């Protein structure tokens, strides 16, 4: 079942190759998809490993606090719908940089936007590939670092094939098929779990609380955020801000608005996506609490301290348990769907970042607009291989982190670096090229820098792994009793035994305001000649008409 689904998606990719022509076909499928198709593809792009594996796992381990991830992921689409979708489609063509360069200086804007797109995409890629290593390892019954590493390498190789062969058209159709399978699989598990409790949600929640070992506290705030100190409460706010503002600035989401013919279709696409995504996140509530009740929180932690296996373990239990035919079939189906989910998302991310490199950096900055279409396409495919290789290496280093947490970091970086430039370009007449550069680079440096100073890289009591991975001295140095089941992050990139310089796990609360302030300060304090001010004001007026009416859109 697993192999058949992978081969089917590869077949779709090679089929799409026959009708992919030129840069427009490779980057945006020449805008051939309608609003419904694109809405399903957007939901397929958005409902990633973080949604299916990570959120179910966090709910199973942290109860009420885990469901807050779902709320943030869903509410975020209101920002994309109201402020970005239609305007971006009307003013751009292939990438986010097209919008900035339509009004501001071409070279600096494409350079800044290209760098930011690649960084955000790589962070998102890491989360997907970590999730892939988890489910494939469980499906094949293999454990250990070696198995995870080879799985990550395999996923990376497949995603490169998807992008190089199928382009945007192949990737979109894979996302549409995968979204249908994901919703069908999640709905089946949701109904199954509810049926076991007579469709009484209260009984389900009560059993989940009892089996979690935390009783009623499992259904109350404070299991993940606010349980230790004030910093964890700020982490919740930081997470919410990053999720709500980050979606409207994720490059692989923004590029989907160009795969439809008009701005009106882009807005309709988002409406369809909101409906599909909203239903899905309601079902993750049942999956998460169902896993806690049926599989038991302690068993999930034993299998994977980050909780990424909660959904697949639940599927196996629903089918009859480990070793049974029904359990094996359910595990194979859910693992195959999750793997297809990951392949579709990583292909979209790789395509977005490689397109930005080829179209923005190579064709418009390095070649100054003189590159041929053939050269640009060849560069995009080479960039896909290079970006895929970087993502593989970084995914190996971060292979034991919760995938929902890793995705939240990508949201924070996108909101810090990209969102100020996009919104100010569309809505602020005085906005300048220098202000845009200040906003993008400062937001990018601040968000990535804060991640490097956070508990994800330095350890501390806010991250969790098995106590067996730490010595008594290490556990004591991390500030957690050695007998505790949850201690500092032994897989931290730098040190588990040193306290993180910045206690926030998600940098959004600091880095997003820094990005906006830097963009404003750069605009107000950066000097411009009077003729430049006049020219940029005239360009803004033309851009405003195009953004609001669609007149002149390509």
Coordinates of C-alpha atoms in Angstrom, one line a residue:
X1 CA 0.0 0.0 0.0
X2 CA 2.8 2.3 0.9
X3 CA 4.8 1.7 -2.2
X4 CA 1.8 1.8 -4.5
X5 CA 0.9 5.3 -3.2
X6 CA 4.5 6.6 -3.8
X7 CA 4.5 5.1 -7.3
X8 CA 1.1 6.7 -8.0
X9 CA 2.3 10.1 -7.1
X10 CA 5.5 9.6 -9.2
X11 CA 3.2 8.6 -12.1
X12 CA 1.3 11.9 -11.7
X13 CA 4.5 13.8 -11.7
X14 CA 5.7 12.3 -14.9
X15 CA 2.3 12.7 -16.5
X16 CA 2.3 16.4 -15.7
X17 CA 5.8 16.8 -17.2
X18 CA 4.3 16.4 -20.7
X19 CA 2.3 19.6 -20.5
X20 CA 4.8 21.7 -18.6
X21 CA 6.2 24.4 -20.9
X22 CA 8.5 27.3 -20.1
X23 CA 9.1 29.1 -16.9
X24 CA 5.4 29.9 -16.4
X25 CA 4.5 26.3 -16.6
X26 CA 7.3 25.2 -14.2
X27 CA 6.8 28.0 -11.6
X28 CA 3.0 28.4 -11.6
X29 CA 1.5 25.9 -14.0
X30 CA 0.7 28.9 -16.2
X31 CA -2.3 29.8 -13.9
X32 CA -4.4 26.9 -15.2
X33 CA -6.1 25.8 -12.0
X34 CA -9.5 26.9 -10.9
X35 CA -10.4 28.2 -7.5
X36 CA -11.7 24.9 -6.1
X37 CA -8.7 22.9 -7.4
X38 CA -6.3 25.5 -6.0
X39 CA -8.2 25.7 -2.7
X40 CA -7.7 21.9 -2.3
X41 CA -4.1 22.2 -3.2
X42 CA -3.6 25.1 -0.7
X43 CA -5.0 22.9 2.0
X44 CA -2.8 20.1 0.9
X45 CA 0.2 22.3 1.0
X46 CA -0.8 23.7 4.4
X47 CA -1.9 20.4 6.1
X48 CA 1.6 19.1 6.5
X49 CA 3.4 16.7 8.8
X50 CA 3.0 19.3 11.5
X51 CA -0.7 19.2 11.2
X52 CA -1.2 15.5 10.9
X53 CA 1.6 14.1 13.1
X54 CA 2.8 17.0 15.2
X55 CA -0.5 18.5 16.4
X56 CA -2.0 15.2 17.2
X57 CA 1.1 14.3 19.2
X58 CA 1.1 17.6 21.1
X59 CA -2.6 17.2 22.0
X60 CA -1.9 13.6 23.1
X61 CA 0.9 14.7 25.4
X62 CA -0.2 18.2 26.5
X63 CA -4.0 18.1 26.2
X64 CA -5.7 21.5 26.1
X65 CA -2.4 23.4 25.3
X66 CA -1.7 21.2 22.3
X67 CA -5.0 22.2 20.7
X68 CA -3.9 25.9 20.7
X69 CA -1.7 25.0 17.8
X70 CA -4.8 24.2 15.7
X71 CA -6.4 27.5 16.6
X72 CA -3.4 29.5 15.5
X73 CA -3.0 27.6 12.3
X74 CA -6.6 28.2 11.3
X75 CA -7.2 31.8 12.4
X76 CA -4.1 32.8 10.4
X77 CA -5.9 32.4 7.2
X78 CA -8.1 35.4 7.9
X79 CA -5.0 37.6 7.5
X80 CA -4.1 35.9 4.2
X81 CA -7.7 36.3 2.9
X82 CA -8.3 39.9 3.9
X83 CA -4.9 41.5 3.3
X84 CA -2.8 39.4 0.9
X85 CA -4.4 36.8 -1.5
X86 CA -6.1 38.9 -4.1
X87 CA -3.7 41.9 -4.0
X88 CA -0.7 39.6 -4.3
X89 CA -2.1 37.8 -7.3
X90 CA -2.9 41.1 -9.1
X91 CA 0.6 42.6 -8.6
X92 CA 2.9 39.6 -9.0
X93 CA 3.6 36.8 -11.5
X94 CA 5.9 34.1 -10.1
X95 CA 7.3 35.0 -6.7
X96 CA 6.9 37.2 -3.7
X97 CA 9.7 39.4 -5.0
X98 CA 7.7 40.3 -8.1
X99 CA 5.4 42.4 -5.9
X100 CA 8.2 44.2 -4.1
X101 CA 10.1 44.8 -7.4
X102 CA 7.0 46.2 -9.1
X103 CA 7.3 49.3 -6.9
X104 CA 10.7 49.3 -5.4
X105 CA 14.3 48.9 -6.8
X106 CA 14.5 45.6 -8.6
X107 CA 18.0 44.3 -7.7
X108 CA 18.0 44.9 -3.9
X109 CA 14.4 43.7 -3.5
X110 CA 14.9 40.4 -5.4
X111 CA 18.1 39.7 -3.5
X112 CA 16.5 40.3 -0.1
X113 CA 13.3 38.4 -1.0
X114 CA 15.2 35.5 -2.5
X115 CA 17.4 35.0 0.5
X116 CA 14.4 35.2 2.9
X117 CA 12.4 32.7 0.8
X118 CA 15.2 30.2 0.8
X119 CA 15.8 30.4 4.6
X120 CA 12.0 30.1 5.5
X121 CA 11.6 27.2 3.0
X122 CA 14.5 25.3 4.5
X123 CA 13.2 25.6 8.1
X124 CA 9.8 24.3 6.9
X125 CA 11.5 21.5 4.9
X126 CA 13.3 20.3 8.0
X127 CA 10.0 19.7 9.8
X128 CA 8.5 17.7 7.0
X129 CA 11.6 15.5 6.6
X130 CA 11.8 14.8 10.3
X131 CA 8.2 13.7 10.3
X132 CA 8.9 11.4 7.3
X133 CA 11.7 9.7 9.2
X134 CA 9.4 9.0 12.1
X135 CA 6.5 7.4 10.2
X136 CA 8.7 5.3 7.8
X137 CA 10.7 4.0 10.8
X138 CA 7.5 2.9 12.5
X139 CA 6.1 1.4 9.4
X140 CA 9.2 -0.6 8.6
X141 CA 9.8 -1.5 12.2
X142 CA 13.3 0.0 12.2
X143 CA 14.7 2.3 14.9
X144 CA 17.9 4.1 15.6
X145 CA 19.8 7.0 14.2
X146 CA 20.9 5.2 11.1
X147 CA 17.4 4.3 10.0
X148 CA 16.2 7.9 10.5
X149 CA 19.1 9.3 8.5
X150 CA 18.6 7.0 5.5
X151 CA 14.9 7.8 5.6
X152 CA 15.5 11.5 5.5
X153 CA 17.9 11.0 2.6
X154 CA 15.3 9.0 0.7
X155 CA 12.6 11.7 1.2
X156 CA 15.0 14.3 0.0
X157 CA 15.8 12.3 -3.1
X158 CA 12.1 11.8 -3.9
X159 CA 11.2 15.5 -3.4
X160 CA 14.0 16.5 -5.8
X161 CA 12.6 14.1 -8.5
X162 CA 9.1 15.6 -8.0
X163 CA 10.3 19.1 -8.5
X164 CA 12.7 18.6 -11.3
X165 CA 10.3 16.4 -13.3
X166 CA 6.9 17.7 -12.6
X167 CA 7.3 21.4 -11.8
X168 CA 4.3 23.2 -10.3
X169 CA 1.6 21.3 -12.3
X170 CA 2.8 17.9 -11.1
X171 CA 3.3 19.2 -7.5
X172 CA -0.2 20.7 -7.5
X173 CA -1.9 17.5 -8.7
X174 CA 0.0 15.5 -6.1
X175 CA -1.2 17.9 -3.4
X176 CA -4.8 17.6 -4.6
X177 CA -4.7 13.8 -4.5
X178 CA -2.9 13.8 -1.2
X179 CA -5.4 16.3 0.4
X180 CA -8.3 14.0 -0.5
X181 CA -6.6 11.0 1.0
X182 CA -5.6 12.9 4.1
X183 CA -9.1 14.1 4.8
X184 CA -10.5 10.7 4.1
X185 CA -8.1 9.0 6.4
X186 CA -8.5 11.5 9.2
X187 CA -12.3 11.4 8.9
X188 CA -12.2 7.6 9.1
X189 CA -10.1 7.6 12.2
X190 CA -12.2 10.4 13.8
X191 CA -15.5 8.5 13.3
X192 CA -13.9 5.3 14.5
X193 CA -12.7 6.9 17.7
X194 CA -16.0 8.6 18.4
X195 CA -17.9 5.4 17.7
X196 CA -15.8 3.7 20.4
X197 CA -17.2 6.2 22.9
X198 CA -20.8 6.2 21.5
X199 CA -20.1 9.6 19.9
X200 CA -20.0 11.1 23.3
X201 CA -17.1 13.6 23.3
X202 CA -17.4 14.1 27.0
X203 CA -16.6 10.4 27.7
X204 CA -13.7 10.6 25.2
X205 CA -12.2 13.6 27.0
X206 CA -12.7 12.1 30.4
X207 CA -11.0 8.9 29.4
X208 CA -8.1 10.8 27.8
X209 CA -7.6 12.8 31.1
X210 CA -7.6 9.6 33.1
X211 CA -5.2 7.7 30.9
X212 CA -2.8 10.7 30.6
X213 CA -2.0 10.4 34.3
X214 CA -2.8 14.1 34.8
X215 CA -6.5 13.7 35.4
X216 CA -8.6 16.9 35.0
X217 CA -5.4 19.0 34.7
X218 CA -5.0 17.5 31.2
X219 CA -8.1 19.3 30.0
X220 CA -7.0 22.7 31.5
X221 CA -4.4 25.2 30.4
X222 CA -0.9 24.9 31.8
X223 CA 0.4 21.5 30.7
X224 CA 2.8 23.0 28.1
X225 CA 2.5 26.7 28.6
X226 CA 2.5 28.5 31.9
X227 CA 3.4 25.3 33.9
X228 CA 6.9 26.3 34.8
X229 CA 7.4 30.1 34.8
X230 CA 6.4 33.3 33.2
X231 CA 8.6 32.6 30.1
X232 CA 6.4 29.6 29.1
X233 CA 3.3 31.9 29.2
X234 CA 5.1 34.4 26.9
X235 CA 6.0 31.4 24.7
X236 CA 2.3 30.8 24.2
X237 CA 1.8 34.4 23.1
X238 CA 4.8 34.2 20.9
X239 CA 3.5 31.1 19.2
X240 CA 0.1 32.6 18.6
X241 CA 1.6 35.7 17.0
X242 CA 3.9 33.7 14.8
X243 CA 1.1 31.4 13.6
X244 CA -1.4 34.1 12.9
X245 CA 1.0 36.5 11.1
X246 CA 3.3 33.9 9.5
X247 CA 0.8 32.2 7.2
X248 CA 0.3 35.3 5.0
X249 CA 4.1 35.5 4.5
X250 CA 5.0 31.8 3.9
X251 CA 6.6 31.7 0.4
X252 CA 5.2 28.3 -0.6
X253 CA 1.7 29.6 0.3
X254 CA 2.1 32.9 -1.5
X255 CA 3.1 31.2 -4.7
X256 CA -0.1 29.2 -4.8
X257 CA -2.0 32.5 -5.5
X258 CA -0.3 32.7 -8.9
X259 CA -1.6 29.3 -10.1
X260 CA -5.1 30.7 -10.7
X261 CA -6.0 33.1 -13.6
X262 CA -7.3 36.1 -11.6
X263 CA -7.2 37.7 -8.2
X264 CA -10.8 36.9 -7.6
X265 CA -10.0 33.2 -8.1
X266 CA -7.1 33.6 -5.5
X267 CA -9.6 34.9 -3.0
X268 CA -12.1 32.1 -3.7
X269 CA -9.2 29.6 -3.3
X270 CA -8.6 30.8 0.2
X271 CA -12.3 30.5 1.1
X272 CA -12.2 26.9 0.0
X273 CA -9.0 26.3 1.9
X274 CA -10.4 27.8 5.1
X275 CA -13.3 25.4 5.0
X276 CA -11.2 22.3 4.4
X277 CA -8.5 23.3 6.9
X278 CA -11.1 24.2 9.6
X279 CA -12.8 20.8 9.3
X280 CA -9.4 19.0 9.5
X281 CA -8.3 20.8 12.6
X282 CA -11.5 20.0 14.4
X283 CA -10.7 16.3 13.7
X284 CA -7.2 16.6 15.1
X285 CA -8.8 17.3 18.4
X286 CA -10.4 13.9 18.3
X287 CA -7.2 12.2 17.1
X288 CA -5.1 13.8 19.8
X289 CA -7.4 13.1 22.7
X290 CA -8.2 9.7 21.1
X291 CA -4.6 8.7 21.1
X292 CA -4.2 9.8 24.8
X293 CA -7.3 7.7 25.7
X294 CA -6.8 4.6 23.6
X295 CA -3.0 4.4 23.2
X296 CA -2.2 6.1 26.5
X297 CA 0.1 9.1 26.9
X298 CA 2.9 7.0 28.6
X299 CA 3.1 4.6 25.6
X300 CA 3.3 7.4 23.1
X301 CA 6.1 9.1 25.1
X302 CA 8.0 5.8 25.2
X303 CA 7.7 5.3 21.5
X304 CA 8.6 8.9 20.7
X305 CA 9.1 11.6 23.3
X306 CA 8.1 14.4 20.9
X307 CA 4.7 12.7 20.2
X308 CA 5.1 12.5 16.4
X309 CA 3.9 8.8 16.4
X310 CA 0.6 9.4 18.2
X311 CA -1.6 9.4 15.0
X312 CA 0.1 6.2 13.6
X313 CA -0.1 4.4 16.9
X314 CA -3.8 5.3 17.2
X315 CA -4.4 3.9 13.7
X316 CA -2.7 0.7 14.6
X317 CA -4.7 0.3 17.8
X318 CA -8.0 1.0 16.0
X319 CA -7.2 -1.7 13.5
X320 CA -6.7 -4.3 16.2
X321 CA -3.3 -3.6 17.7
X322 CA 0.3 -4.4 16.8
X323 CA 0.8 -7.7 15.0
X324 CA -2.8 -8.0 13.8
X325 CA -3.8 -7.8 10.1
X326 CA -6.2 -5.0 10.7
X327 CA -3.6 -3.0 12.7
X328 CA -1.0 -3.5 10.0
X329 CA -3.4 -2.4 7.3
X330 CA -4.5 0.8 9.2
X331 CA -0.8 1.6 10.1
X332 CA 0.2 1.1 6.4
X333 CA -2.7 3.3 5.2
X334 CA -2.1 6.2 7.6
X335 CA 1.6 6.0 7.2
X336 CA 1.3 6.1 3.4
X337 CA -1.1 9.1 3.6
X338 CA 1.3 10.9 6.0
X339 CA 4.2 10.1 3.8
X340 CA 2.4 11.4 0.7
X341 CA 1.5 14.5 2.7
X342 CA 5.1 15.1 3.4
X343 CA 6.3 14.4 -0.1
X344 CA 3.7 16.9 -1.5
X345 CA 4.7 19.6 0.9
X346 CA 8.4 19.2 0.6
X347 CA 8.1 19.3 -3.2
X348 CA 6.1 22.5 -3.0
X349 CA 8.7 24.1 -0.7
X350 CA 11.6 23.0 -2.8
X351 CA 9.9 24.3 -5.9
X352 CA 9.3 27.7 -4.2
X353 CA 12.8 28.2 -3.0
X354 CA 14.4 27.0 -6.2
X355 CA 12.1 29.2 -8.3
X356 CA 13.0 32.2 -6.2
X357 CA 16.7 31.5 -6.6
X358 CA 16.4 31.0 -10.4
X359 CA 13.9 33.8 -11.1
X360 CA 14.9 36.4 -8.6
X361 CA 18.6 35.9 -7.8
X362 CA 19.9 34.3 -11.0
X363 CA 17.8 35.8 -13.8
X364 CA 17.1 39.3 -12.4
X365 CA 20.1 40.0 -10.2
X366 CA 23.1 38.0 -11.5
X367 CA 22.1 38.1 -15.2
X368 CA 20.3 41.4 -14.8
X369 CA 17.3 40.2 -16.8
X370 CA 19.3 38.9 -19.7
X371 CA 19.0 35.1 -18.9
X372 CA 17.2 33.0 -21.5
X373 CA 14.2 30.9 -20.4
X374 CA 16.2 27.7 -20.9
X375 CA 19.0 29.0 -18.7
X376 CA 16.5 30.0 -16.0
X377 CA 14.8 26.6 -16.0
X378 CA 18.1 24.8 -15.8
X379 CA 19.2 26.9 -12.9
X380 CA 15.9 26.3 -11.1
X381 CA 16.5 22.5 -11.4
X382 CA 20.1 22.7 -10.2
X383 CA 18.9 24.9 -7.3
X384 CA 16.3 22.2 -6.4
X385 CA 19.1 19.7 -5.9
X386 CA 21.3 22.0 -3.9
X387 CA 18.5 23.2 -1.6
X388 CA 17.3 19.6 -1.1
X389 CA 20.9 18.6 -0.1
X390 CA 21.0 21.4 2.5
X391 CA 17.6 20.4 3.9
X392 CA 18.7 16.8 4.2
X393 CA 21.8 17.7 6.3
X394 CA 19.9 20.1 8.6
X395 CA 17.0 17.6 9.0
X396 CA 19.5 14.9 10.2
X397 CA 20.7 17.3 12.9
X398 CA 17.1 18.1 14.0
X399 CA 15.6 14.6 13.6
X400 CA 14.3 14.3 17.2
X401 CA 12.4 17.5 17.5
X402 CA 8.5 17.8 17.4
X403 CA 7.5 18.7 13.8
X404 CA 4.8 21.1 14.8
X405 CA 7.3 23.0 16.9
X406 CA 9.8 23.2 14.0
X407 CA 7.1 24.5 11.6
X408 CA 6.2 27.2 14.1
X409 CA 9.7 28.5 13.9
X410 CA 9.3 28.8 10.1
X411 CA 6.1 30.8 10.7
X412 CA 8.0 33.2 13.0
X413 CA 10.8 33.7 10.5
X414 CA 8.3 34.4 7.7
X415 CA 6.3 36.8 9.8
X416 CA 9.5 38.7 10.9
X417 CA 11.2 39.0 7.5
X418 CA 8.5 38.9 4.8
X419 CA 5.3 40.2 6.2
X420 CA 6.4 43.8 6.9
X421 CA 7.8 44.2 3.4
X422 CA 4.7 42.8 1.8
X423 CA 2.1 44.8 3.8
X424 CA 4.0 48.1 3.6
X425 CA 4.6 47.7 -0.2
X426 CA 0.9 47.2 -0.7
X427 CA -0.5 49.7 1.8
X428 CA 2.1 52.4 2.7
X429 CA 2.8 55.1 0.1
X430 CA 6.0 56.4 1.7
X431 CA 7.6 52.9 2.0
X432 CA 11.0 52.8 0.4
X433 CA 13.6 50.3 -0.9
X434 CA 15.9 51.0 2.0
X435 CA 13.0 50.4 4.5
X436 CA 12.2 47.1 2.8
X437 CA 15.8 46.0 3.0
X438 CA 16.0 46.9 6.6
X439 CA 12.7 45.1 7.4
X440 CA 13.6 41.9 5.6
X441 CA 17.3 41.5 6.7
X442 CA 16.7 42.7 10.3
X443 CA 13.7 40.4 10.7
X444 CA 15.6 37.5 9.2
X445 CA 18.6 38.0 11.4
X446 CA 16.6 38.6 14.5
X447 CA 14.4 35.5 14.1
X448 CA 17.2 33.1 13.1
X449 CA 19.5 34.5 15.7
X450 CA 16.9 34.1 18.5
X451 CA 16.3 30.5 17.3
X452 CA 20.1 29.9 17.7
X453 CA 19.9 31.3 21.3
X454 CA 16.7 29.4 22.2
X455 CA 16.2 26.1 24.1
X456 CA 16.0 24.2 20.8
X457 CA 19.8 24.8 20.4
X458 CA 21.0 25.1 24.0
X459 CA 18.6 22.7 25.8
X460 CA 17.0 23.5 29.2
X461 CA 13.9 22.3 31.0
X462 CA 11.5 23.5 28.2
X463 CA 12.4 20.6 25.8
X464 CA 11.8 16.9 26.4
X465 CA 13.6 13.6 25.9
X466 CA 14.0 10.4 27.8
X467 CA 15.8 10.7 31.1
X468 CA 18.0 7.7 30.1
X469 CA 19.7 9.9 27.5
X470 CA 21.2 12.1 30.2
X471 CA 23.6 11.4 33.0
X472 CA 22.7 12.5 36.6
X473 CA 25.1 15.4 36.3
X474 CA 23.6 16.5 32.9
X475 CA 20.1 16.3 34.3
X476 CA 21.1 18.4 37.3
X477 CA 22.8 20.9 35.1
X478 CA 19.7 21.2 33.0
X479 CA 17.8 22.0 36.2
X480 CA 15.6 18.9 36.1
X481 CA 15.5 16.0 38.7
X482 CA 17.2 12.9 37.3
X483 CA 14.1 10.7 38.1
X484 CA 12.0 12.9 35.9
X485 CA 10.6 11.4 32.6
X486 CA 11.0 14.8 30.9
X487 CA 14.3 16.5 31.0
X488 CA 16.5 18.9 29.0
X489 CA 16.9 18.5 25.2
X490 CA 19.7 15.9 24.8
X491 CA 19.7 16.5 21.0
X492 CA 20.2 20.2 21.3
X493 CA 22.5 21.5 18.5
X494 CA 25.0 23.2 20.9
X495 CA 24.6 22.0 24.5
X496 CA 22.0 20.4 26.7
X497 CA 23.9 21.2 29.9
X498 CA 23.9 25.0 29.3
X499 CA 20.8 27.2 29.8
X500 CA 19.5 28.9 26.7
X501 CA 20.5 32.6 26.6
X502 CA 16.9 33.4 25.4
X503 CA 14.3 31.3 27.2
X504 CA 11.6 31.7 24.5
X505 CA 11.3 28.6 22.3
X506 CA 9.5 30.6 19.5
X507 CA 11.1 34.0 18.6
X508 CA 8.0 35.6 17.2
X509 CA 7.1 37.8 20.1
X510 CA 10.5 39.6 19.8
X511 CA 11.5 39.2 16.1
X512 CA 8.2 40.2 14.5
X513 CA 8.0 43.6 16.1
X514 CA 11.7 44.1 15.4
X515 CA 11.0 43.4 11.7
X516 CA 8.2 45.9 11.5
X517 CA 10.1 48.6 13.5
X518 CA 13.2 48.1 11.3
X519 CA 11.1 48.6 8.1
X520 CA 9.5 51.7 9.5
X521 CA 12.7 53.2 10.8
X522 CA 14.5 52.5 7.5
X523 CA 11.8 54.2 5.6
X524 CA 11.6 57.3 7.8
X525 CA 15.4 57.7 8.4
X526 CA 16.8 56.6 5.1
X527 CA 17.6 59.5 2.9
X528 CA 16.1 59.9 -0.6
X529 CA 16.3 62.4 -3.3
X530 CA 13.2 64.4 -4.3
X531 CA 13.1 62.8 -7.7
X532 CA 13.2 59.3 -6.2
X533 CA 10.3 60.2 -3.8
X534 CA 8.2 61.5 -6.8
X535 CA 9.0 58.4 -8.9
X536 CA 8.1 55.9 -6.0
X537 CA 4.9 57.8 -5.2
X538 CA 3.8 57.5 -8.8
X539 CA 4.7 53.8 -8.9
X540 CA 2.7 53.2 -5.7
X541 CA -0.4 54.8 -7.2
X542 CA -0.1 52.6 -10.3
X543 CA 0.5 49.5 -8.1
X544 CA -2.5 50.4 -5.9
X545 CA -4.9 50.5 -8.9
X546 CA -3.5 47.2 -10.2
X547 CA -3.8 45.5 -6.8
X548 CA -7.4 46.6 -6.1
X549 CA -8.8 46.2 -9.6
X550 CA -6.6 43.6 -11.3
X551 CA -6.1 45.9 -14.4
X552 CA -2.7 45.1 -15.8
X553 CA -2.3 41.8 -13.9
X554 CA -0.3 39.1 -15.7

